[in-house]
Amino acid sequence: MEKENIPDRTTASNMGDASISPSLLEPSEPGCCPFDVFTPEALVSRFKTYDDCTEDIIKLIRSVHVCQNKIKKLCRVFDSLSNYDTGLIVNLTRDGNRMLRYVSTYLMLNKIKQWVIDGRGFEVVEAMYDEVFLVRFRDVDFNIRAACVEFMCEWIISAPGIFNLPCYLKYIGWALSDKNDSVRRKGISSCTRLVRKKINVQGFVSRFKSRIIELSLYDRSPALRDEGKALCMELYIGGMVSKDDVYKVLRSMNEGDKKGLMSSTIRKILGTEEPSDRSLLENHEGLHELLSNTSLFICSCIPHSGKDVEGFIDFILDFLRTKNSCCQSKSLCYLRILGVLSGSGVDVEKYHRIFEIVKDSRENTAQTVEAISKVDPEVFRRHPDATNRLLEAMKDLLAQYKCEEMFSRFVHLLKKLEKDFPAFVHRVVESLKSSCVEFVHCAIKSFDISESVENNFPSEIKCYAALWKIMSEDYERVNGYEFKKIGNLSVLCDFLLFFREKCIEFGVVNRSVERASDQGECFKIMYDRLSVLIHSQAEDVFTDQKGCISLFKLVDGGLFVDYSSIIFRTCNLELISEFLGKSKSKMNLVSGYFRYLMDVEEKDVDKKVGRLVGSRCSMAKRGLDTEKVVFRGMKELIELRKVFLYDTVLIYFVSSLTANECIIIEQGLEKSRLKASLLRRIREG
């Protein structure tokens, strides 16, 4: 039977504290908590006057809810008192109410930590550990499981002599495999804390290393993968995992990953764990091994200066005088590394020398062009004569190779140098535009070389040329462009959407234009002709998943909706899910799915796709479009007697129908799960 808080429990020493009365622990309003009014110190001062404050503690627990700030305050009260029955609090950790279970478990786990810090007898700690931690670690509530992992880490840090043992550490390791993201995150953060606190966890790491690496590479949560990678790098820096282990993690990293510990990790791999005057680029074997086992992105993160890069170029020049390759790679790996490094103090003449040495190797020439394109413009400004010689040599050699990738890098470099070397850049562009279609394809995006574009050029080049002509108000030339073949489908689809937007902007969408005489009409001419071209070849070009990515852009923009069924005929479940997630006009895709179902055979029906599309329909904002598309599609399929679709696909769309639509569709249906679902929807209204 609960004891009542009565005035008799107030002592003379506390009579002056009139701000707190026992009745205030009884919430006057739903959701009210004493911590909204009183400080923990005020409550502790009050409760210390009682012989037994267990009931008051329990009332506090019931009022706190899952609010971390208030739970922390409750812990301060709980840890400052001893006049309560611990057993009754332990009983709350088994309560059916998850909130009570969480708060009481948190209190007891924190109390165990306090006992450990205070040096309380291990028998007491062990008893509470058995009664609370071992039971609640497997709780159905992930918040409680996460709290258990958090406090296990706290105990190990507070008393490593007692808890830094395999029998306790294993719980943190097991948390790494929990089905809930929050628990796995707590496991990773606990491992990281132990490492940073210099706790010896070598044995633990040896046991759970495979799981840590697996989580870093494959966890479904990108944030968790990032934390896992950071942990792996910490472990490598601390000497607890091997170089081969950290290579697995580094190999998976890209520009989107956090680079926090990257420099320290690379320094250790290349043999200098502490920053020093010695250049990391001097470890040539280490650089080669790093690239072979990771990626160019990792090499781009190597700490370096302009002086370091110049020394590295000297090494490459010496190497190339005797060898053309360093391994099985077609291009020299050191040139590939040079291509991702940045240097502002490099002599341009040295790049020219490299270029002259490698000119007979297509692969090495491509890598050298990439490296030169990354050089800071200031370097070229300081060496104008050497720059002119280098660009001239590059122009002649690239005209010989006619490689679009090399041309693209060269154009990027020319655009970067246009302000400083205008005459030379203009001369190079003029000399190449009439001789190399590949160069025109790359250069027309950055330079106006539209005069050299004829009707026999690829369609995408004519689109770029049209933009230049529109900007220069040469509308008559735009009238002469004709489209006969589809070259780069992705670029043409992007142009079609762009031209349509411009037509809307100029208000010419619904106008019929035979010959353009202003900007708006030019955009309309280009839109109409490009649209006709893609329509005429749609069935031939949208034949694979890559083509369907372009088709999705068009469909989502309200174009080529009649062809949207191709997406469901061609794409896998993962890509369809991505399209539905990104789509701003889901009903365009849904209508395509129903068109696809009109012709599908029973053996080709993918139930998972039907469930996916149906669920996205039900989550979509309801409106006339949603109702019309789903209702019309289902009605037509039922009229066609596509019985094999009733329970495998159509049942997933019932939630998108109104009650009246369900009545119409249900009529005439034979007994099936679809019919039962429709009737249930009708009853629910």
XYZ file of C-alpha atoms in Angstrom:
685
model
C 0.000 0.000 0.000
C 1.469 3.390 -0.994
C 2.426 5.792 1.744
C 1.016 9.308 1.614
C 3.207 12.405 1.714
C 1.814 14.229 4.747
C 2.957 17.378 6.537
C 4.274 15.299 9.479
C 7.212 14.282 7.248
C 8.433 17.892 7.169
C 11.118 18.698 9.702
C 11.785 21.993 11.411
C 14.980 22.461 9.466
C 12.991 22.556 6.234
C 10.075 24.677 7.322
C 11.687 27.696 5.703
C 11.490 26.122 2.251
C 7.874 26.926 1.585
C 8.266 26.638 -2.163
C 7.923 22.861 -2.111
C 5.063 20.908 -0.695
C 4.388 17.188 -1.032
C 1.190 17.875 -2.938
C 3.161 19.400 -5.789
C 4.517 15.969 -6.670
C 0.947 15.135 -7.655
C 0.671 16.706 -11.149
C -2.164 19.238 -11.307
C -2.277 19.041 -15.088
C -1.640 16.183 -17.509
C 1.984 16.213 -18.650
C 3.116 18.352 -15.706
C 6.471 17.397 -14.150
C 8.065 18.699 -10.917
C 11.251 19.441 -12.877
C 9.275 22.065 -14.792
C 9.151 24.017 -11.530
C 11.831 22.789 -9.106
C 15.567 22.263 -9.373
C 17.041 18.833 -8.558
C 18.788 20.381 -5.542
C 15.476 21.604 -4.114
C 13.900 18.159 -4.465
C 16.950 16.436 -2.941
C 16.838 18.801 0.016
C 13.171 17.934 0.544
C 13.470 14.167 0.092
C 16.400 13.882 2.498
C 14.058 14.812 5.321
C 11.950 11.679 4.717
C 12.577 8.308 6.271
C 11.638 6.683 2.955
C 11.216 8.629 -0.293
C 10.639 5.601 -2.554
C 7.078 6.600 -3.428
C 8.191 10.126 -4.291
C 10.968 8.802 -6.543
C 8.463 6.557 -8.330
C 6.108 9.514 -8.828
C 9.005 11.460 -10.315
C 9.792 8.548 -12.637
C 6.178 8.436 -13.807
C 6.162 12.182 -14.515
C 9.429 12.428 -16.448
C 8.575 10.589 -19.686
C 11.399 10.042 -22.196
C 13.012 13.471 -21.987
C 16.808 13.253 -21.697
C 17.150 16.610 -19.971
C 14.667 15.643 -17.258
C 16.112 12.132 -16.973
C 19.537 13.665 -16.286
C 17.963 15.794 -13.551
C 16.243 12.724 -12.141
C 19.608 10.921 -12.059
C 21.070 13.770 -10.005
C 18.226 13.406 -7.507
C 18.458 9.605 -7.461
C 22.244 9.561 -6.975
C 22.087 12.113 -4.152
C 19.697 10.030 -2.049
C 19.879 6.698 -0.290
C 16.596 6.603 1.650
C 14.610 4.584 -0.884
C 13.955 0.934 -1.684
C 16.117 -0.034 -4.691
C 14.104 -3.219 -5.164
C 10.935 -1.280 -5.982
C 12.802 0.745 -8.616
C 14.190 -2.495 -10.081
C 10.615 -3.792 -10.299
C 9.768 -0.830 -12.554
C 12.433 -1.994 -15.018
C 10.118 -4.950 -15.709
C 6.965 -2.834 -16.105
C 4.828 -3.328 -19.197
C 4.897 0.416 -19.884
C 7.934 1.102 -22.099
C 8.350 4.656 -20.856
C 8.507 3.566 -17.213
C 10.789 0.692 -18.150
C 13.173 2.991 -19.982
C 13.395 5.686 -17.301
C 13.796 3.232 -14.418
C 16.370 1.184 -16.358
C 18.339 4.344 -17.138
C 18.255 5.293 -13.450
C 19.512 1.910 -12.296
C 22.250 1.680 -14.924
C 23.431 5.155 -13.931
C 23.287 4.112 -10.259
C 25.519 1.128 -10.998
C 28.022 3.536 -12.551
C 27.864 5.690 -9.412
C 28.456 2.653 -7.184
C 31.437 1.656 -9.316
C 32.945 5.152 -9.061
C 32.311 5.250 -5.289
C 33.943 1.835 -4.843
C 30.777 0.128 -3.617
C 31.112 -3.600 -2.934
C 31.239 -5.622 -6.145
C 28.575 -7.989 -4.778
C 26.008 -5.157 -4.863
C 27.081 -4.067 -8.334
C 26.998 -7.627 -9.639
C 23.521 -8.225 -8.218
C 22.112 -5.119 -9.922
C 24.004 -6.005 -13.112
C 22.310 -9.407 -13.182
C 18.851 -8.040 -12.337
C 18.835 -5.036 -14.645
C 21.488 -5.080 -17.372
C 21.373 -8.747 -18.401
C 17.578 -8.650 -18.666
C 17.144 -5.269 -20.307
C 19.988 -5.698 -22.841
C 17.559 -7.887 -24.792
C 14.548 -5.598 -24.292
C 12.106 -5.248 -27.177
C 12.489 -1.442 -26.932
C 15.576 -0.349 -28.887
C 15.953 2.749 -26.673
C 16.489 0.512 -23.660
C 18.959 -1.701 -25.549
C 20.868 1.419 -26.632
C 20.972 2.694 -23.028
C 22.453 -0.627 -21.897
C 25.220 -0.367 -24.488
C 25.910 3.252 -23.528
C 26.283 2.420 -19.848
C 28.427 -0.632 -20.469
C 30.847 1.749 -22.162
C 30.596 4.140 -19.190
C 31.336 1.334 -16.723
C 34.376 0.161 -18.678
C 35.790 3.701 -18.791
C 35.002 4.313 -15.092
C 36.433 1.012 -13.856
C 38.536 -0.705 -16.544
C 40.061 -2.992 -13.937
C 36.617 -4.512 -13.306
C 34.756 -4.231 -16.603
C 37.432 -4.261 -19.315
C 37.017 -7.991 -19.777
C 35.713 -10.067 -22.713
C 32.603 -11.074 -20.739
C 31.512 -7.394 -20.604
C 32.989 -6.056 -23.843
C 31.068 -8.639 -25.855
C 27.813 -6.730 -25.281
C 29.194 -3.722 -27.151
C 30.310 -6.078 -29.921
C 26.893 -7.723 -30.112
C 25.269 -4.284 -30.400
C 27.045 -3.861 -33.750
C 24.716 -6.524 -35.160
C 21.483 -5.171 -33.661
C 18.609 -4.784 -36.127
C 18.035 -1.175 -35.028
C 20.186 1.672 -36.372
C 20.264 3.531 -33.038
C 21.642 0.526 -31.161
C 24.292 -0.137 -33.814
C 25.229 3.549 -33.709
C 25.594 3.356 -29.941
C 27.813 0.302 -30.393
C 30.069 2.123 -32.859
C 30.257 5.291 -30.743
C 31.066 3.184 -27.664
C 33.942 1.476 -29.488
C 35.222 4.869 -30.603
C 35.062 6.268 -27.055
C 36.989 3.315 -25.651
C 39.722 3.753 -28.253
C 39.983 7.510 -27.636
C 40.119 6.938 -23.871
C 43.141 4.673 -24.473
C 41.340 1.638 -23.049
C 43.118 -1.558 -24.108
C 40.546 -3.252 -26.349
C 42.911 -5.188 -28.628
C 41.285 -8.526 -27.761
C 37.807 -7.105 -28.342
C 38.871 -5.659 -31.714
C 40.381 -8.981 -32.793
C 37.078 -10.712 -32.020
C 34.758 -8.154 -33.663
C 37.035 -6.719 -36.367
C 35.205 -8.472 -39.198
C 31.854 -7.084 -38.068
C 33.239 -3.544 -37.692
C 34.626 -3.638 -41.244
C 31.417 -5.196 -42.582
C 29.338 -2.442 -40.966
C 31.674 0.213 -42.395
C 31.228 -1.121 -45.909
C 27.673 -2.406 -46.120
C 25.441 -0.983 -43.359
C 22.125 0.312 -44.708
C 22.632 3.637 -42.908
C 25.092 5.999 -44.682
C 25.749 7.833 -41.396
C 26.622 4.561 -39.673
C 28.941 3.599 -42.513
C 30.735 6.924 -42.033
C 31.110 6.320 -38.291
C 32.330 2.787 -38.951
C 34.965 4.006 -41.402
C 36.156 6.614 -38.902
C 36.428 3.892 -36.250
C 38.441 1.635 -38.575
C 40.882 4.476 -39.233
C 41.168 5.146 -35.477
C 41.895 1.461 -34.904
C 44.562 1.466 -37.610
C 46.216 4.597 -36.222
C 46.152 2.905 -32.814
C 47.767 -0.227 -34.225
C 44.791 -2.522 -33.619
C 43.996 -3.447 -37.229
C 46.345 -4.112 -40.114
C 47.090 -2.041 -43.192
C 45.186 -4.581 -45.300
C 42.129 -4.068 -43.088
C 42.158 -0.293 -43.437
C 42.733 -0.628 -47.199
C 39.337 -2.362 -47.456
C 37.698 0.668 -45.875
C 39.670 3.304 -47.777
C 38.897 1.556 -51.058
C 35.182 2.188 -50.509
C 35.524 5.902 -49.752
C 34.725 8.729 -52.170
C 34.237 12.501 -52.287
C 31.007 12.246 -50.281
C 32.695 10.691 -47.238
C 34.059 12.604 -44.262
C 37.826 13.107 -44.379
C 38.398 13.637 -40.646
C 41.088 11.012 -39.998
C 42.185 10.566 -43.613
C 45.408 12.583 -43.306
C 46.569 10.770 -40.168
C 45.756 7.398 -41.715
C 47.636 8.206 -44.925
C 50.603 9.522 -42.936
C 50.885 6.230 -41.095
C 50.507 4.182 -44.298
C 53.288 6.191 -45.941
C 55.519 5.860 -42.896
C 55.334 9.229 -41.131
C 52.743 9.157 -38.375
C 53.601 12.685 -37.197
C 53.737 15.792 -39.427
C 57.347 16.430 -40.478
C 59.452 18.197 -43.095
C 59.768 14.980 -45.083
C 57.419 14.839 -48.064
C 54.998 11.927 -48.157
C 55.429 11.925 -51.940
C 59.016 10.735 -51.473
C 57.763 7.281 -50.450
C 57.363 6.119 -54.040
C 56.763 2.444 -53.265
C 54.247 3.412 -50.603
C 52.415 5.666 -53.064
C 52.202 2.863 -55.601
C 50.899 0.452 -52.967
C 48.355 3.026 -51.762
C 46.966 3.514 -55.269
C 46.973 -0.223 -56.014
C 44.951 -0.984 -52.883
C 42.643 2.040 -52.697
C 41.718 4.687 -55.269
C 42.763 7.957 -56.868
C 40.425 9.758 -54.477
C 42.494 8.557 -51.505
C 45.662 9.686 -53.296
C 44.097 13.131 -53.762
C 43.885 13.381 -49.955
C 47.648 12.951 -49.439
C 48.929 16.015 -47.523
C 51.329 17.873 -49.836
C 52.695 21.252 -50.876
C 53.724 22.732 -54.221
C 57.349 21.948 -53.381
C 56.399 18.317 -52.710
C 54.695 18.079 -56.110
C 57.725 19.543 -57.877
C 59.965 16.950 -56.244
C 57.504 14.239 -57.296
C 57.623 15.485 -60.906
C 61.441 15.266 -60.812
C 61.113 11.638 -59.729
C 58.640 10.930 -62.567
C 61.025 12.485 -65.113
C 63.889 10.311 -63.857
C 61.648 7.231 -63.896
C 60.423 7.852 -67.457
C 63.951 8.116 -68.805
C 64.413 4.392 -68.200
C 60.876 2.902 -68.029
C 57.424 3.422 -69.541
C 55.424 1.523 -66.930
C 55.568 0.573 -63.274
C 53.234 -2.450 -63.190
C 50.521 -4.170 -65.230
C 48.630 -0.890 -65.596
C 48.521 0.542 -69.127
C 49.455 3.985 -67.820
C 52.139 4.993 -65.360
C 50.604 4.954 -61.880
C 52.734 7.904 -60.761
C 51.230 10.015 -63.558
C 47.759 9.049 -62.370
C 48.656 10.192 -58.851
C 50.131 13.429 -60.212
C 46.802 14.070 -61.946
C 44.928 14.348 -58.627
C 47.500 16.449 -56.762
C 47.379 20.229 -56.624
C 50.496 22.356 -56.872
C 50.951 26.109 -57.146
C 54.749 26.321 -57.239
C 55.482 23.934 -60.102
C 57.590 24.838 -63.149
C 55.462 24.490 -66.316
C 58.571 23.486 -68.260
C 58.713 20.232 -66.284
C 55.204 19.324 -67.436
C 56.336 20.072 -70.984
C 59.276 17.682 -70.560
C 56.972 14.929 -69.307
C 54.668 15.536 -72.248
C 57.529 15.203 -74.723
C 58.701 11.940 -73.125
C 55.270 10.224 -73.020
C 53.909 11.438 -76.376
C 54.264 7.980 -77.952
C 52.052 6.396 -75.263
C 48.351 7.185 -75.624
C 47.571 6.182 -72.019
C 50.427 8.171 -70.465
C 49.591 11.167 -72.661
C 46.003 11.096 -71.363
C 47.223 11.025 -67.746
C 49.650 13.893 -68.405
C 46.898 16.012 -69.977
C 44.738 15.407 -66.907
C 47.584 16.422 -64.587
C 48.278 19.599 -66.579
C 44.575 20.552 -66.566
C 44.637 20.580 -62.736
C 47.529 23.069 -62.486
C 46.655 26.444 -60.948
C 46.316 29.270 -63.562
C 48.790 31.343 -61.548
C 51.525 28.838 -62.447
C 50.897 29.391 -66.163
C 50.831 33.176 -65.722
C 54.316 33.056 -64.195
C 55.696 31.068 -67.156
C 54.056 32.481 -70.324
C 56.673 31.263 -72.824
C 56.741 27.742 -71.408
C 52.929 27.753 -71.372
C 52.743 28.663 -75.067
C 55.168 25.879 -75.972
C 53.264 23.377 -73.852
C 49.853 24.268 -75.311
C 51.223 24.107 -78.851
C 52.659 20.648 -78.219
C 49.391 19.494 -76.648
C 47.365 20.821 -79.578
C 49.449 18.955 -82.163
C 49.492 15.678 -80.256
C 45.776 15.717 -79.408
C 44.900 16.381 -83.030
C 46.834 13.213 -83.797
C 45.121 11.042 -81.161
C 41.596 12.503 -81.614
C 40.574 11.249 -78.166
C 37.412 12.907 -76.825
C 38.460 12.478 -73.190
C 41.803 14.214 -73.833
C 40.081 16.953 -75.827
C 37.678 17.522 -72.938
C 40.586 18.052 -70.512
C 42.348 20.294 -73.014
C 39.237 22.442 -73.517
C 38.903 22.778 -69.737
C 42.496 24.035 -69.630
C 41.970 26.440 -72.542
C 38.872 27.928 -70.894
C 40.832 28.387 -67.681
C 43.601 30.244 -69.573
C 41.352 32.263 -71.907
C 41.697 35.524 -69.956
C 45.484 35.301 -69.623
C 46.296 33.954 -73.101
C 43.349 35.117 -75.263
C 45.189 35.310 -78.592
C 46.796 31.924 -78.255
C 43.618 30.209 -77.017
C 41.635 31.719 -79.913
C 44.248 30.518 -82.406
C 44.190 26.954 -80.986
C 40.395 26.792 -81.048
C 40.258 28.086 -84.626
C 42.890 25.618 -85.825
C 41.153 22.593 -84.319
C 37.479 23.310 -84.946
C 37.694 22.665 -88.694
C 39.690 19.460 -88.468
C 38.371 17.436 -85.522
C 34.693 16.652 -84.898
C 35.756 15.206 -81.529
C 37.220 18.574 -80.573
C 34.083 20.418 -81.692
C 31.986 18.079 -79.541
C 34.005 19.064 -76.457
C 34.755 22.696 -77.273
C 31.312 23.912 -78.297
C 30.170 23.778 -74.668
C 32.782 26.417 -73.775
C 33.576 28.274 -77.002
C 31.404 29.658 -79.793
C 32.515 27.525 -82.727
C 29.000 27.196 -84.111
C 30.131 28.493 -87.531
C 31.867 25.183 -88.172
C 28.778 23.084 -87.322
C 27.097 21.573 -90.369
C 23.964 19.444 -90.717
C 26.043 16.264 -90.872
C 27.210 16.825 -87.275
C 25.631 14.860 -84.375
C 22.309 16.232 -83.110
C 23.614 17.221 -79.682
C 26.335 19.396 -81.282
C 23.653 21.167 -83.326
C 21.715 21.833 -80.114
C 24.751 23.541 -78.570
C 25.331 25.443 -81.816
C 21.712 26.622 -81.783
C 22.215 28.114 -78.315
C 25.237 30.084 -79.513
C 23.291 31.286 -82.577
C 20.304 32.304 -80.463
C 22.585 34.316 -78.165
C 24.126 36.041 -81.184
C 20.625 36.554 -82.705
C 21.478 34.578 -85.840
C 17.960 33.125 -86.035
C 18.150 32.192 -89.719
C 20.941 29.701 -89.042
C 18.800 28.013 -86.376
C 16.052 27.486 -88.956
C 18.499 25.442 -91.009
C 19.338 22.851 -88.324
C 17.734 19.441 -88.909
C 17.766 16.383 -86.655
C 18.022 12.951 -88.256
C 19.909 10.734 -85.809
C 20.078 10.320 -82.054
C 23.648 10.389 -80.804
C 23.952 11.087 -77.095
C 20.447 10.269 -75.835
C 20.965 11.649 -72.330
C 22.144 15.047 -73.607
C 19.302 15.280 -76.139
C 16.681 14.528 -73.470
C 18.154 17.247 -71.258
C 18.014 19.651 -74.203
C 14.387 18.728 -74.899
C 13.424 19.619 -71.322
C 15.462 22.826 -71.520
C 13.865 23.906 -74.802
C 10.404 23.165 -73.385
C 11.140 25.371 -70.324
C 12.255 28.168 -72.634
C 9.080 27.785 -74.704
C 7.033 28.204 -71.535
C 9.133 31.207 -70.524
C 8.562 32.919 -73.898
C 4.905 31.839 -74.079
C 5.221 29.908 -77.353
C 4.340 26.385 -76.173
C 1.076 26.198 -78.105
C 2.176 28.217 -81.113
C 2.867 26.668 -84.497
C 6.170 28.031 -85.817
C 7.407 27.316 -89.333
C 10.337 29.759 -89.360
C 11.833 31.490 -86.348
C 12.254 35.248 -86.238
C 13.004 35.764 -82.528
C 14.412 33.902 -79.501
C 11.141 32.327 -78.397
C 10.379 30.995 -81.864
C 13.920 29.580 -82.126
C 13.398 27.609 -78.920
C 10.034 26.400 -80.252
C 11.603 25.285 -83.566
C 14.330 23.351 -81.698
C 11.815 21.816 -79.290
C 9.472 20.636 -82.043
C 12.198 19.136 -84.211
C 13.960 17.402 -81.339
C 10.654 16.066 -80.008
C 9.793 14.589 -83.418
C 13.222 12.931 -83.632
C 12.993 11.258 -80.210
C 9.358 10.219 -80.768
C 10.278 8.571 -84.052
C 12.985 6.443 -82.443
C 11.668 6.033 -78.882
C 11.129 2.265 -79.083
C 14.663 1.832 -80.431
C 16.573 4.052 -77.985
C 14.804 3.492 -74.645
C 15.817 -0.157 -74.557
C 17.981 -0.446 -71.451
C 18.168 0.910 -67.915
C 20.523 3.722 -68.923
C 18.062 4.870 -71.584
C 15.207 4.603 -69.089
C 16.942 7.085 -66.787
C 16.598 9.649 -69.583
C 13.028 8.523 -70.260
C 12.163 8.984 -66.572
C 13.361 12.614 -66.708
C 11.052 13.238 -69.652
C 8.062 11.443 -68.113
C 8.517 13.265 -64.810
C 8.553 16.511 -66.753
C 5.256 15.614 -68.422
C 6.779 14.523 -71.746
C 6.621 11.094 -73.428
C 4.167 9.839 -70.786
C 2.761 7.396 -73.361
C 6.133 5.618 -73.321
C 6.362 5.319 -69.527
C 5.355 1.639 -69.681
C 8.836 0.947 -71.105
C 10.283 1.738 -67.670
C 8.397 -1.167 -66.068
C 9.214 -3.469 -68.955
C 12.935 -2.725 -68.756
C 14.028 -1.624 -65.269
C 14.645 -3.641 -62.114
C 12.850 -3.130 -58.800
C 15.652 -1.023 -57.301
C 15.660 1.497 -60.154
C 11.851 1.701 -60.230
C 11.883 2.406 -56.491
C 14.446 5.167 -57.045
C 12.287 6.707 -59.776
C 9.185 6.663 -57.573
C 11.127 8.224 -54.717
C 12.474 11.077 -56.843
C 9.404 11.673 -58.993
C 7.525 14.953 -58.724
C 4.729 13.553 -60.913
C 4.209 10.014 -59.613
C 0.925 9.579 -61.448
C 2.733 9.796 -64.786
C 4.688 6.710 -63.738
C 1.622 4.994 -62.275
C -0.316 5.450 -65.505
C 2.632 3.863 -67.308
C 2.500 0.920 -64.916
C -1.166 0.290 -65.712
C -0.398 0.486 -69.442
C 2.343 -2.065 -68.880
C -0.125 -4.357 -67.082
C -2.487 -4.238 -70.076
C -0.046 -6.302 -72.126
C 1.848 -8.268 -69.483
C 1.670 -12.044 -69.390
C 1.070 -13.931 -66.169
C 4.588 -15.396 -66.063
C 6.136 -11.906 -66.245
C 4.193 -10.346 -63.357
C 6.459 -9.121 -60.542
C 4.383 -8.934 -57.379
C 7.053 -6.844 -55.617
C 6.773 -4.090 -58.216
C 2.979 -4.046 -57.806
C 3.288 -3.772 -54.040
C 5.847 -0.980 -54.405
C 3.797 1.106 -56.851
C 0.605 0.542 -54.846
C 2.241 1.640 -51.595
C 3.616 4.803 -53.227
C 0.131 5.585 -54.562
C -1.406 5.263 -51.120
C 1.262 7.579 -49.664
C 0.798 10.177 -52.418
C -1.299 13.252 -51.748
C -4.858 12.395 -52.703
C -6.432 14.326 -55.520
C -8.354 13.987 -58.762
C -5.264 12.842 -60.645
C -4.551 10.010 -58.204
C -8.147 8.822 -58.140
C -8.612 8.996 -61.907
C -5.377 7.195 -62.781
C -5.793 4.338 -60.300
C -9.545 3.936 -60.773
C -9.372 4.070 -64.555
C -6.410 1.683 -64.663
C -8.018 -0.898 -62.369
C -11.369 -0.658 -64.146
C -9.811 -1.294 -67.570
C -7.817 -4.287 -66.321
C -10.907 -5.835 -64.733
C -12.877 -5.278 -67.936
C -10.095 -7.138 -69.773
C -10.561 -10.003 -67.262
C -6.909 -9.988 -66.195
C -7.840 -12.284 -63.307
C -4.241 -13.250 -62.535
C -3.587 -9.604 -61.568
C -6.420 -9.314 -59.030
C -4.708 -10.760 -55.968
C -1.098 -10.325 -57.068
C -1.118 -6.635 -58.025
C -4.473 -4.789 -57.985
C -5.132 -5.530 -54.330
C -2.326 -3.118 -53.410
C -4.152 -0.185 -55.026
C -7.447 -0.486 -53.121
C -6.377 2.038 -50.479
C -6.049 4.685 -53.228
C -9.733 4.345 -54.228
C -12.777 6.126 -52.843
C -15.699 4.109 -51.442
C -17.810 4.890 -54.540
C -15.025 3.719 -56.856
C -14.753 0.504 -54.842
C -18.500 -0.093 -55.318
C -18.176 0.286 -59.096
C -15.130 -1.987 -59.379
C -16.447 -4.634 -56.976
C -19.587 -5.273 -59.018
C -19.275 -8.430 -61.044
C -16.050 -9.595 -59.412
C -15.826 -13.232 -58.456
C -14.734 -14.253 -54.985
C -11.140 -13.174 -54.424
C -8.901 -11.342 -51.981
C -9.346 -8.240 -54.131
C -13.140 -8.412 -53.791
C -12.863 -8.862 -50.010
C -10.514 -5.896 -49.763
C -12.877 -3.717 -51.822
C -15.854 -4.682 -49.636
C -13.889 -3.859 -46.501
C -12.983 -0.462 -47.955
C -16.679 0.156 -48.762
C -17.715 -0.677 -45.181
C -15.085 1.669 -43.786
C -16.468 4.447 -45.975
